[in-house]
Amino acid sequence: MSQLPARPDLDQLRHQARELYRAALAGDADALRRVRRVSGNVGLSAAQLAIAREYGFASWPQLKAEVERRRAQAVTDVGENEGLAREDQADEKPATVAEPGPAAVPPLKSWKEMREWAASLLLTRTGQDVTFWNQRVAAAGLGDEQALRAWLDSQGVTGYGQALLVWEQFGYPDFLTSEAEELIASQYADRPQLRPVLDAVLAALPSVGPATVQARKTFVSLVTPRRTFAVVQAATKSRVDLGLRLDQENPGGRLLPARDLGAATIRIPLTRPEDVDAEVLGWLRRAYRQNAAPPSPRRPPRRPAPVIGQLTVVIDGFDLPGLTCAPEPGGQVHQNIYVALVGPSKTGMRGQDRPALVIPGSPGLATEPVPGDAPSARWEVPVTVRRDNDGLDFGGPFVRGDRTDRHLGLAWGDVPGDGTLRLFRGAKLRLVDIDPRLVDEALRPQHRLVARIRLTDPRGNPVCARVHPPALTWSAEPTDPQPG
């Protein structure tokens, strides 16, 4: 049995486990023997267990705990010895203040810690624990994930709390039941030269703020005490994308649009550790601040601005994805998908002869649904335009969001044939982003505002979230001439 050093290094032990794992994967007989002595599977967690057992510990967590205990004891001993030395030397020369060492990189959160953290958020935000909500979910008798998510939305359960209850009902994903180091090793297995880029981002975190590092199947999430503020993904064999959640920031310079990158709205491509420079650190801190602060309090209701006209908005969609898609790697395959304009409730739709489907758990309807394999999609809606000292504002039965986020919404969902659209994705066409001069032009007689939108993202999946140019363009155009 190996003897643990007096001052063990956890990074070195992790390195030993990774080397053992890689050797076993390569078919090395001795490595396979060591791993299979403790587990029937060849994985990083099995290699860690083998290392722990060889040092006389029952598990990897026990080995880690002992390493951390010895490290803490060593710091205490050094402090005590330095204190005695300073007492002895107090009469000889003035004491000097030691420079503080670098802050430690936040540890990777295990799946058990992530579950406990999500459970605590659920209790804090709803006042009820996981057991209570599991009982309510069972009583609701919801048969699929989309229906459960929609029902939880209607109960005010969102974010990590909602994800936890979905996992409780339909099973935990692989990324939660795997060790964090194993997930990251898999992400960089075929591109080891990029792992130092991730390490450079993680090394910068202590100067950003208290953060949690969560490993997923294809990326690493960086989380404030409130929510995810950044993700790191090995996007190609030569590039890592640092995705940042900056809702009000538009692409420009080093900031590129983020697509299918978790909660990120923009991304910064990185190819080497040196790319994590002062500018990147500044953006990282900005994303942290925006997502660590509590939401802004609701402003008191304001009087509507004066109406300046009625606008006709036409949405022309092209490049539909087809009837089947699987947006999440290894996730659910969606069948018979449709896209629809998000409309008002049944009450709000009175007097409008438009076909619509019910969205379970949502008051709005999926209006004028179009199959995903259609050659194109088209919707036409009325929008009321107002103007005051703060600029333009928009209203109408199809306009959604508060004044800072007025938009038209598209809903993607499975249509099982029972009169419902089981929502799994949504897209925003933000009216507040349109140049006011273009709106004024479209308000002229015999004119309209036209939105042309590509309905698939670069991976061929349904477009989602806030849609940016070039996937979305706005123009003011004359109306079609009336037949004479």
Coordinates of C-alpha atoms in Angstrom, one line a residue, residues 18-247:
R18 CA -6.0 11.1 -14.9
E19 CA -2.9 9.3 -16.0
L20 CA -4.2 6.0 -14.7
Y21 CA -7.5 6.6 -16.5
R22 CA -5.8 7.4 -19.8
A23 CA -3.6 4.4 -19.5
A24 CA -6.5 2.1 -18.8
L25 CA -8.4 3.6 -21.8
A26 CA -5.3 2.9 -23.9
G27 CA -5.4 -0.8 -22.8
D28 CA -2.4 -0.8 -20.5
A29 CA -2.6 -4.2 -18.6
D30 CA -1.4 -2.9 -15.3
A31 CA -3.7 0.2 -15.4
L32 CA -6.7 -2.0 -16.3
R33 CA -5.8 -4.3 -13.4
R34 CA -5.7 -1.5 -10.9
V35 CA -8.9 0.1 -12.1
R36 CA -10.9 -3.2 -12.3
R37 CA -9.8 -4.1 -8.8
V38 CA -12.3 -1.5 -7.6
S39 CA -14.8 -1.1 -10.4
G40 CA -16.2 -2.9 -13.4
N41 CA -16.2 0.4 -15.4
V42 CA -13.2 2.2 -16.8
G43 CA -13.8 5.8 -16.0
L44 CA -12.1 8.7 -14.2
S45 CA -14.2 8.2 -11.1
A46 CA -13.0 4.5 -11.0
A47 CA -9.4 5.7 -11.4
Q48 CA -9.8 8.1 -8.6
L49 CA -11.2 5.4 -6.4
A50 CA -8.3 3.1 -7.3
I51 CA -5.8 5.8 -6.3
A52 CA -7.7 6.4 -3.0
R53 CA -7.7 2.7 -2.2
E54 CA -4.0 2.4 -2.9
Y55 CA -3.4 5.1 -0.3
G56 CA -5.6 3.3 2.2
F57 CA -8.8 5.3 1.9
A58 CA -12.2 3.9 1.3
S59 CA -13.2 6.6 -1.3
W60 CA -11.9 9.5 -3.3
P61 CA -13.8 12.0 -1.1
Q62 CA -12.2 10.6 2.0
L63 CA -8.8 11.0 0.4
K64 CA -9.6 14.6 -0.6
A65 CA -10.8 15.4 3.0
E66 CA -7.5 14.0 4.5
V67 CA -5.4 16.0 2.0
E68 CA -7.4 19.2 2.9
R69 CA -7.1 18.5 6.6
R70 CA -3.3 18.1 6.4
R71 CA -3.0 21.2 4.2
A72 CA -5.0 23.2 6.8
Q73 CA -2.9 21.8 9.6
A74 CA 0.2 22.8 7.8
V75 CA -1.0 26.3 7.4
T76 CA -1.8 26.5 11.1
D77 CA 1.6 25.1 12.0
V78 CA 3.4 27.6 9.8
G79 CA 1.3 30.4 11.4
E80 CA 2.2 29.3 14.9
N81 CA 5.9 28.9 14.1
E82 CA 5.9 32.3 12.4
G83 CA 4.2 33.8 15.5
L84 CA 6.8 32.4 17.8
A85 CA 9.6 33.6 15.5
R86 CA 8.1 37.1 15.4
E87 CA 7.9 37.2 19.3
D88 CA 11.6 36.2 19.4
Q89 CA 12.6 38.9 16.9
A90 CA 10.3 41.6 18.2
D91 CA 13.1 43.4 20.0
E92 CA 15.5 43.0 17.1
K93 CA 13.6 44.6 14.1
P94 CA 10.1 45.7 13.1
A95 CA 7.8 43.0 11.9
T96 CA 6.9 42.9 8.2
V97 CA 3.4 42.2 6.9
A98 CA 3.4 39.2 4.5
E99 CA 1.8 39.8 1.1
P100 CA -1.4 37.8 0.7
G101 CA -1.2 34.7 -1.6
P102 CA -3.4 34.3 -4.6
A103 CA -7.0 33.3 -3.9
A104 CA -7.9 29.7 -4.5
V105 CA -9.7 28.7 -7.7
P106 CA -13.3 27.7 -6.8
P107 CA -13.6 23.9 -6.6
L108 CA -15.7 22.0 -9.1
K109 CA -19.1 21.2 -7.6
S110 CA -20.0 17.6 -7.4
W111 CA -23.4 16.5 -8.5
K112 CA -24.6 15.9 -4.9
E113 CA -23.6 19.4 -4.0
M114 CA -25.3 20.8 -7.1
R115 CA -28.5 18.9 -6.1
E116 CA -28.4 20.2 -2.6
W117 CA -27.8 23.7 -3.8
A118 CA -30.7 23.5 -6.2
A119 CA -32.9 22.1 -3.5
S120 CA -32.0 25.0 -1.2
L121 CA -32.9 27.5 -3.9
L122 CA -36.3 25.7 -4.4
L123 CA -37.0 26.0 -0.7
T124 CA -35.9 29.6 -0.5
R125 CA -37.9 30.7 -3.5
T126 CA -41.1 28.8 -2.9
G127 CA -41.1 28.1 0.8
Q128 CA -41.5 24.3 0.2
D129 CA -39.0 21.5 -0.1
V130 CA -38.4 18.9 -2.8
T131 CA -40.5 16.3 -1.0
F132 CA -43.5 18.6 -1.0
W133 CA -43.1 19.5 -4.7
N134 CA -42.6 15.8 -5.7
Q135 CA -46.0 15.1 -4.0
R136 CA -47.7 17.9 -6.0
V137 CA -46.1 16.8 -9.2
A138 CA -47.3 13.2 -8.6
A139 CA -50.8 14.4 -7.9
A140 CA -50.8 16.5 -11.1
G141 CA -50.3 13.4 -13.2
L142 CA -48.2 15.0 -15.9
G143 CA -47.0 12.5 -18.4
D144 CA -44.0 14.2 -20.2
E145 CA -41.3 16.8 -19.5
Q146 CA -42.8 19.6 -21.5
A147 CA -46.1 19.4 -19.7
L148 CA -44.3 19.3 -16.3
R149 CA -42.1 22.3 -17.2
A150 CA -45.2 24.3 -18.3
W151 CA -47.1 23.3 -15.1
L152 CA -44.1 24.4 -12.9
D153 CA -43.9 27.7 -14.8
S154 CA -47.5 28.3 -13.9
Q155 CA -46.7 27.6 -10.3
G156 CA -43.8 30.1 -10.3
V157 CA -41.1 27.4 -10.1
T158 CA -38.4 28.3 -12.6
G159 CA -34.6 28.0 -13.1
Y160 CA -32.6 25.4 -11.1
G161 CA -35.6 24.5 -8.9
Q162 CA -37.6 23.6 -11.9
A163 CA -34.7 21.6 -13.4
L164 CA -34.3 19.7 -10.1
L165 CA -38.0 18.7 -10.1
V166 CA -37.9 17.5 -13.7
W167 CA -34.8 15.4 -12.9
E168 CA -36.6 14.0 -9.8
Q169 CA -39.5 12.9 -12.1
F170 CA -37.8 11.7 -15.3
G171 CA -34.3 10.8 -14.1
Y172 CA -31.0 12.7 -13.6
P173 CA -28.8 13.4 -16.7
D174 CA -25.4 11.8 -17.0
F175 CA -23.6 15.1 -16.4
L176 CA -25.0 15.2 -12.9
T177 CA -24.2 11.6 -11.9
S178 CA -20.6 11.8 -13.3
E179 CA -17.7 13.3 -11.5
A180 CA -16.9 16.8 -12.6
E181 CA -13.3 16.0 -13.5
E182 CA -14.4 13.1 -15.6
L183 CA -16.8 15.4 -17.5
I184 CA -14.1 18.0 -18.2
A185 CA -11.6 15.3 -19.2
S186 CA -14.0 14.1 -21.7
Q187 CA -14.6 17.6 -23.1
Y188 CA -10.9 18.1 -23.8
A189 CA -9.8 14.5 -24.5
D190 CA -9.3 15.1 -28.2
R191 CA -8.1 18.7 -27.8
P192 CA -5.7 18.7 -24.8
Q193 CA -3.9 21.8 -26.0
L194 CA -7.1 23.8 -25.1
R195 CA -7.4 22.6 -21.5
P196 CA -5.0 25.4 -20.3
V197 CA -7.5 28.0 -21.8
L198 CA -10.2 26.7 -19.4
D199 CA -7.7 26.6 -16.6
A200 CA -6.8 30.3 -17.3
V201 CA -10.5 31.3 -17.1
L202 CA -11.0 29.4 -13.8
A203 CA -7.8 30.9 -12.4
A204 CA -9.3 34.4 -13.0
L205 CA -12.4 33.7 -11.0
P206 CA -11.2 34.6 -7.5
S207 CA -10.6 38.2 -8.8
V208 CA -14.2 38.3 -10.2
G209 CA -16.3 37.3 -7.2
P210 CA -17.6 34.3 -5.2
A211 CA -18.5 31.8 -7.9
T212 CA -19.4 28.2 -8.2
V213 CA -18.0 26.0 -11.0
Q214 CA -20.4 23.4 -12.4
A215 CA -19.3 20.9 -15.0
R216 CA -21.9 19.8 -17.6
K217 CA -21.6 17.3 -20.4
T218 CA -20.4 19.7 -23.1
F219 CA -19.4 22.9 -21.2
V220 CA -18.6 24.3 -17.8
S221 CA -20.9 26.8 -16.1
L222 CA -19.8 29.7 -13.9
V223 CA -22.5 30.6 -11.4
T224 CA -23.0 33.6 -9.1
P225 CA -24.9 33.1 -5.8
R226 CA -27.9 34.1 -8.0
R227 CA -27.6 32.4 -11.4
T228 CA -25.2 31.4 -14.3
F229 CA -23.2 34.3 -15.6
A230 CA -20.7 32.6 -17.9
V231 CA -20.0 29.3 -19.7
V232 CA -16.8 27.8 -21.1
Q233 CA -17.1 25.4 -24.0
A234 CA -14.5 23.7 -26.2
A235 CA -16.3 24.8 -29.4
T236 CA -13.8 23.4 -32.0
K237 CA -10.5 21.6 -32.1
S238 CA -8.7 25.0 -32.0
R239 CA -11.1 27.3 -30.1
V240 CA -12.7 27.7 -26.7
D241 CA -15.8 30.0 -26.4
L242 CA -16.2 32.0 -23.3
G243 CA -20.0 32.8 -23.2
L244 CA -21.2 35.7 -21.1
R245 CA -24.7 36.5 -20.0
L246 CA -25.0 40.2 -20.8
D247 CA -28.6 40.8 -21.8

